[in-house]
mmCIF file of C-alpha atoms in Angstrom:
data_model
loop_
_atom_site.group_PDB
_atom_site.id
_atom_site.type_symbol
_atom_site.label_atom_id
_atom_site.label_comp_id
_atom_site.label_asym_id
_atom_site.label_seq_id
_atom_site.Cartn_x
_atom_site.Cartn_y
_atom_site.Cartn_z
ATOM 1 C CA UNK P 366 1.953 -45.980 -8.287
ATOM 2 C CA UNK P 367 2.227 -49.865 -8.344
ATOM 3 C CA UNK P 368 0.104 -50.216 -11.693
ATOM 4 C CA UNK P 369 2.276 -47.058 -13.223
ATOM 5 C CA UNK P 370 5.686 -47.620 -11.654
ATOM 6 C CA UNK P 371 7.541 -48.246 -14.979
ATOM 7 C CA UNK P 372 6.104 -44.856 -16.329
ATOM 8 C CA UNK P 373 7.402 -43.109 -13.347
ATOM 9 C CA UNK P 374 10.815 -44.649 -13.213
ATOM 10 C CA UNK P 375 10.971 -43.791 -17.095
ATOM 11 C CA UNK P 376 10.100 -40.204 -16.701
ATOM 12 C CA UNK P 377 11.892 -40.287 -13.433
ATOM 13 C CA UNK P 378 15.708 -41.392 -15.504
ATOM 14 C CA UNK P 379 15.003 -38.973 -18.429
ATOM 15 C CA UNK P 380 14.136 -36.025 -15.806
ATOM 16 C CA UNK P 381 17.471 -37.057 -14.053
ATOM 17 C CA UNK P 382 19.304 -37.060 -17.151
ATOM 18 C CA UNK P 383 17.687 -33.933 -18.656
ATOM 19 C CA UNK P 384 18.509 -31.639 -15.326
ATOM 20 C CA UNK P 385 22.328 -33.238 -15.503
ATOM 21 C CA UNK P 386 22.866 -32.237 -19.012
ATOM 22 C CA UNK P 387 21.021 -28.584 -18.268
ATOM 23 C CA UNK P 388 22.689 -27.904 -15.114
ATOM 24 C CA UNK P 389 26.192 -27.317 -17.532
ATOM 25 C CA UNK P 390 24.324 -23.972 -18.389
ATOM 26 C CA UNK P 391 24.165 -22.389 -14.736
ATOM 27 C CA UNK P 392 26.429 -20.574 -13.232
ATOM 28 C CA UNK P 393 27.708 -21.103 -9.658
ATOM 29 C CA UNK P 394 25.410 -19.378 -7.707
ATOM 30 C CA UNK P 395 22.439 -20.502 -8.808
ATOM 31 C CA UNK P 396 23.881 -24.077 -8.752
ATOM 32 C CA UNK P 397 24.546 -24.156 -5.239
ATOM 33 C CA UNK P 398 20.636 -22.720 -4.685
ATOM 34 C CA UNK P 399 19.543 -25.307 -6.698
ATOM 35 C CA UNK P 400 21.616 -27.780 -5.318
ATOM 36 C CA UNK P 401 20.615 -26.477 -1.531
ATOM 37 C CA UNK P 402 16.734 -27.337 -2.692
ATOM 38 C CA UNK P 403 17.575 -30.487 -4.211
ATOM 39 C CA UNK P 404 18.620 -31.677 -0.910
ATOM 40 C CA UNK P 405 15.776 -30.465 0.855
ATOM 41 C CA UNK P 406 13.649 -32.595 -1.645
ATOM 42 C CA UNK P 407 15.846 -35.774 -1.429
ATOM 43 C CA UNK P 408 15.799 -35.942 2.289
ATOM 44 C CA UNK P 409 11.847 -34.965 1.769
ATOM 45 C CA UNK P 410 11.375 -38.700 1.018
ATOM 46 C CA UNK P 411 14.548 -40.294 2.503
ATOM 47 C CA UNK P 412 14.954 -41.552 5.947
ATOM 48 C CA UNK P 413 18.297 -39.979 6.964
ATOM 49 C CA UNK P 414 17.388 -38.323 10.441
ATOM 50 C CA UNK P 415 18.030 -40.565 13.475
ATOM 51 C CA UNK P 416 15.526 -41.175 16.171
ATOM 52 C CA UNK P 417 14.718 -43.543 18.648
ATOM 53 C CA UNK P 418 12.239 -45.190 16.427
ATOM 54 C CA UNK P 419 14.688 -45.427 13.819
ATOM 55 C CA UNK P 420 15.234 -43.485 10.764
ATOM 56 C CA UNK P 421 12.574 -40.757 9.446
ATOM 57 C CA UNK P 422 12.630 -38.486 6.565
ATOM 58 C CA UNK P 423 12.488 -34.525 6.808
ATOM 59 C CA UNK P 424 7.736 -34.719 6.268
ATOM 60 C CA UNK P 425 7.776 -36.789 8.932
ATOM 61 C CA UNK P 426 9.810 -34.210 11.737
ATOM 62 C CA UNK P 427 6.251 -32.670 13.143
ATOM 63 C CA UNK P 428 4.935 -29.313 12.011
ATOM 64 C CA UNK P 429 7.870 -28.878 9.703
ATOM 65 C CA UNK P 430 6.290 -30.334 6.672
ATOM 66 C CA UNK P 431 4.431 -27.550 4.705
ATOM 67 C CA UNK P 432 6.867 -25.384 6.003
ATOM 68 C CA UNK P 433 9.594 -27.312 3.887
ATOM 69 C CA UNK P 434 7.396 -27.643 0.581
ATOM 70 C CA UNK P 435 7.017 -23.439 0.774
ATOM 71 C CA UNK P 436 10.940 -22.698 1.307
ATOM 72 C CA UNK P 437 11.344 -25.272 -1.357
ATOM 73 C CA UNK P 438 9.178 -23.572 -3.849
ATOM 74 C CA UNK P 439 10.210 -20.329 -2.931
ATOM 75 C CA UNK P 440 13.880 -20.593 -3.291
ATOM 76 C CA UNK P 441 13.735 -22.188 -6.515
ATOM 77 C CA UNK P 442 11.295 -19.655 -8.085
ATOM 78 C CA UNK P 443 12.518 -16.758 -6.632
ATOM 79 C CA UNK P 444 16.365 -17.074 -5.537
ATOM 80 C CA UNK P 445 17.447 -19.411 -8.181
ATOM 81 C CA UNK P 446 16.342 -17.490 -11.225
ATOM 82 C CA UNK P 447 17.975 -14.152 -9.374
ATOM 83 C CA UNK P 448 21.047 -16.182 -8.407
ATOM 84 C CA UNK P 449 21.525 -16.978 -11.678
ATOM 85 C CA UNK P 450 21.140 -13.652 -14.016
ATOM 86 C CA UNK P 451 22.568 -11.510 -11.224
ATOM 87 C CA UNK P 452 24.444 -13.348 -8.769
ATOM 88 C CA UNK P 453 23.635 -14.660 -5.713
ATOM 89 C CA UNK P 454 24.216 -11.152 -3.676
ATOM 90 C CA UNK P 455 20.969 -9.836 -5.566
ATOM 91 C CA UNK P 456 18.445 -12.402 -2.894
ATOM 92 C CA UNK P 457 19.496 -9.887 -0.405
ATOM 93 C CA UNK P 458 17.277 -6.718 -1.306
ATOM 94 C CA UNK P 459 13.855 -5.789 0.256
ATOM 95 C CA UNK P 460 12.265 -6.429 -2.909
ATOM 96 C CA UNK P 461 13.102 -9.933 -3.358
ATOM 97 C CA UNK P 462 12.688 -10.757 -0.110
ATOM 98 C CA UNK P 463 8.994 -9.792 -0.534
ATOM 99 C CA UNK P 464 8.576 -11.813 -3.301
ATOM 100 C CA UNK P 465 10.218 -14.613 -1.269
ATOM 101 C CA UNK P 466 7.652 -14.167 1.093
ATOM 102 C CA UNK P 467 4.906 -13.818 -1.605
ATOM 103 C CA UNK P 468 5.655 -17.294 -2.701
ATOM 104 C CA UNK P 469 6.355 -18.927 0.452
ATOM 105 C CA UNK P 470 3.062 -17.821 1.586
ATOM 106 C CA UNK P 471 1.228 -18.648 -1.610
ATOM 107 C CA UNK P 472 2.632 -22.066 -1.383
ATOM 108 C CA UNK P 473 1.917 -22.611 2.580
ATOM 109 C CA UNK P 474 -1.825 -21.712 1.542
ATOM 110 C CA UNK P 475 -2.750 -23.897 -1.058
ATOM 111 C CA UNK P 476 -0.343 -26.984 1.122
ATOM 112 C CA UNK P 477 -2.432 -26.911 3.771
ATOM 113 C CA UNK P 478 -5.442 -28.665 2.087
ATOM 114 C CA UNK P 479 -3.244 -31.596 0.934
ATOM 115 C CA UNK P 480 -2.759 -32.051 4.839
ATOM 116 C CA UNK P 481 -6.932 -32.005 4.864
ATOM 117 C CA UNK P 482 -6.749 -34.816 2.100
ATOM 118 C CA UNK P 483 -3.848 -36.806 4.075
ATOM 119 C CA UNK P 484 -5.793 -36.800 7.360
ATOM 120 C CA UNK P 485 -6.764 -40.418 7.109
ATOM 121 C CA UNK P 486 -3.150 -41.463 6.015
ATOM 122 C CA UNK P 487 -1.050 -38.985 7.915
ATOM 123 C CA UNK P 488 0.299 -40.446 11.233
ATOM 124 C CA UNK P 489 -0.610 -38.242 14.495
ATOM 125 C CA UNK P 490 2.891 -37.798 15.412
ATOM 126 C CA UNK P 491 3.051 -35.649 12.350
ATOM 127 C CA UNK P 492 1.022 -33.173 14.173
ATOM 128 C CA UNK P 493 -0.264 -31.308 10.787
ATOM 129 C CA UNK P 494 -2.564 -28.447 11.309
ATOM 130 C CA UNK P 495 -6.068 -30.626 10.132
ATOM 131 C CA UNK P 496 -4.814 -32.836 13.104
ATOM 132 C CA UNK P 497 -4.359 -29.973 15.554
ATOM 133 C CA UNK P 498 -7.171 -27.216 14.264
ATOM 134 C CA UNK P 499 -9.801 -29.430 12.646
ATOM 135 C CA UNK P 500 -10.416 -28.972 8.951
ATOM 136 C CA UNK P 501 -12.199 -25.434 8.968
ATOM 137 C CA UNK P 502 -9.851 -24.008 11.524
ATOM 138 C CA UNK P 503 -7.140 -24.922 8.867
ATOM 139 C CA UNK P 504 -9.335 -23.924 5.699
ATOM 140 C CA UNK P 505 -9.734 -20.605 7.527
ATOM 141 C CA UNK P 506 -5.702 -20.293 8.574
ATOM 142 C CA UNK P 507 -5.487 -20.881 4.602
ATOM 143 C CA UNK P 508 -7.482 -18.084 3.414
ATOM 144 C CA UNK P 509 -5.592 -15.588 6.038
ATOM 145 C CA UNK P 510 -2.172 -16.814 4.824
ATOM 146 C CA UNK P 511 -3.110 -15.874 1.523
ATOM 147 C CA UNK P 512 -4.356 -12.877 2.696
ATOM 148 C CA UNK P 513 -0.704 -12.409 3.631
ATOM 149 C CA UNK P 514 0.855 -13.779 -0.171
ATOM 150 C CA UNK P 515 -1.167 -10.851 -1.484
ATOM 151 C CA UNK P 516 -0.506 -8.400 0.980
ATOM 152 C CA UNK P 517 3.286 -9.031 0.028
ATOM 153 C CA UNK P 518 2.444 -8.451 -3.813
ATOM 154 C CA UNK P 519 0.418 -5.296 -2.885
ATOM 155 C CA UNK P 520 3.782 -3.610 -0.862
ATOM 156 C CA UNK P 521 5.632 -4.602 -3.976
ATOM 157 C CA UNK P 522 3.159 -2.583 -6.511
ATOM 158 C CA UNK P 523 2.826 0.648 -3.920
ATOM 159 C CA UNK P 524 6.808 0.180 -4.366
ATOM 160 C CA UNK P 525 6.912 -0.083 -8.091
ATOM 161 C CA UNK P 526 8.019 -3.304 -8.270
ATOM 162 C CA UNK P 527 5.209 -4.652 -9.912
ATOM 163 C CA UNK P 528 3.031 -2.649 -12.432
ATOM 164 C CA UNK P 529 -0.767 -2.116 -11.834
ATOM 165 C CA UNK P 530 -1.478 -5.104 -14.581
ATOM 166 C CA UNK P 531 0.472 -7.476 -12.719
ATOM 167 C CA UNK P 532 -0.786 -6.341 -9.243
ATOM 168 C CA UNK P 533 -4.295 -7.154 -10.305
ATOM 169 C CA UNK P 534 -3.351 -10.702 -12.036
ATOM 170 C CA UNK P 535 -2.054 -11.272 -8.602
ATOM 171 C CA UNK P 536 -5.281 -10.098 -7.147
ATOM 172 C CA UNK P 537 -7.642 -12.825 -9.493
ATOM 173 C CA UNK P 538 -5.287 -15.412 -8.677
ATOM 174 C CA UNK P 539 -5.673 -15.143 -4.948
ATOM 175 C CA UNK P 540 -9.515 -15.103 -5.238
ATOM 176 C CA UNK P 541 -9.635 -18.070 -7.550
ATOM 177 C CA UNK P 542 -7.667 -19.461 -5.064
ATOM 178 C CA UNK P 543 -9.114 -18.570 -2.198
ATOM 179 C CA UNK P 544 -12.714 -20.140 -3.438
ATOM 180 C CA UNK P 545 -10.809 -23.681 -3.756
ATOM 181 C CA UNK P 546 -9.397 -23.371 -0.352
ATOM 182 C CA UNK P 547 -12.751 -22.598 0.815
ATOM 183 C CA UNK P 548 -14.193 -25.689 -0.653
ATOM 184 C CA UNK P 549 -11.173 -28.138 0.559
ATOM 185 C CA UNK P 550 -12.740 -31.304 2.621
ATOM 186 C CA UNK P 551 -11.851 -34.610 3.275
ATOM 187 C CA UNK P 552 -14.313 -36.248 1.178
ATOM 188 C CA UNK P 553 -12.969 -34.123 -2.186
ATOM 189 C CA UNK P 554 -11.866 -36.145 -5.252
ATOM 190 C CA UNK P 555 -8.208 -36.544 -5.708
ATOM 191 C CA UNK P 556 -8.236 -34.598 -8.685
ATOM 192 C CA UNK P 557 -9.276 -31.680 -6.839
ATOM 193 C CA UNK P 558 -6.453 -31.383 -4.993
ATOM 194 C CA UNK P 559 -3.661 -32.650 -7.712
ATOM 195 C CA UNK P 560 -5.751 -30.608 -10.363
ATOM 196 C CA UNK P 561 -7.172 -27.849 -9.013
ATOM 197 C CA UNK P 562 -5.463 -26.826 -6.315
ATOM 198 C CA UNK P 563 -2.260 -27.726 -7.563
ATOM 199 C CA UNK P 564 -3.216 -25.868 -11.074
ATOM 200 C CA UNK P 565 -3.707 -22.545 -9.014
ATOM 201 C CA UNK P 566 0.463 -22.160 -9.333
ATOM 202 C CA UNK P 567 -0.040 -22.569 -13.100
ATOM 203 C CA UNK P 568 -3.058 -20.148 -13.116
ATOM 204 C CA UNK P 569 -1.071 -17.690 -11.164
ATOM 205 C CA UNK P 570 2.019 -17.554 -13.981
ATOM 206 C CA UNK P 571 -0.630 -17.625 -17.119
ATOM 207 C CA UNK P 572 -2.370 -14.354 -15.612
ATOM 208 C CA UNK P 573 1.040 -13.075 -14.333
ATOM 209 C CA UNK P 574 2.142 -13.659 -17.986
ATOM 210 C CA UNK P 575 -0.368 -12.091 -19.895
ATOM 211 C CA UNK P 576 -0.233 -9.129 -17.443
ATOM 212 C CA UNK P 577 3.745 -8.634 -18.203
ATOM 213 C CA UNK P 578 2.707 -9.023 -21.910
ATOM 214 C CA UNK P 579 -0.126 -6.163 -21.790
ATOM 215 C CA UNK P 580 2.667 -3.760 -19.547
ATOM 216 C CA UNK P 581 5.255 -4.230 -22.487
ATOM 217 C CA UNK P 582 3.126 -3.634 -25.135
#
């Protein structure tokens, strides 16, 4: 981080300017949800919450770190596009709720291994799952949560919200992600987490996009 600080600052400024310009293309409902996700992300790293030992960030609150990440991702990947295309009322439906849960659970499953990576850095007060359960049990819990995500996609498939091809894409995505979670350990290289595990989001997108194209044809 220190070695590439100027490059990071450059991309952060460029990203902020781009976001500001693109925000004029959004409607009020989508901006509302985008702002909520933005505040969660901002307060995740900025110390604004007063405690007896000084100000802390949202991620410093015990037990809530991974849930904030899952919630932010799901809001921006499910509710935000729905609000943009159909209005904020469209997020209150059975199908959108299950898609939301599917995404929350998927992100939670791949976030737990990152707490394993951070075991040597996180303060004990954060009470992350690997600190409480240990690495092995945390991996099993992550796999169980991933299964919950797949069950949500199965429910959506059985209710004709997903085609057979898209359901199969989710199946292969979860198998691949589950394999990586199973291999999680403290001794893994950083690229295992920031490359392979983080990359499961892109893998799922590619598989679902190919399935959607196949369905469309």
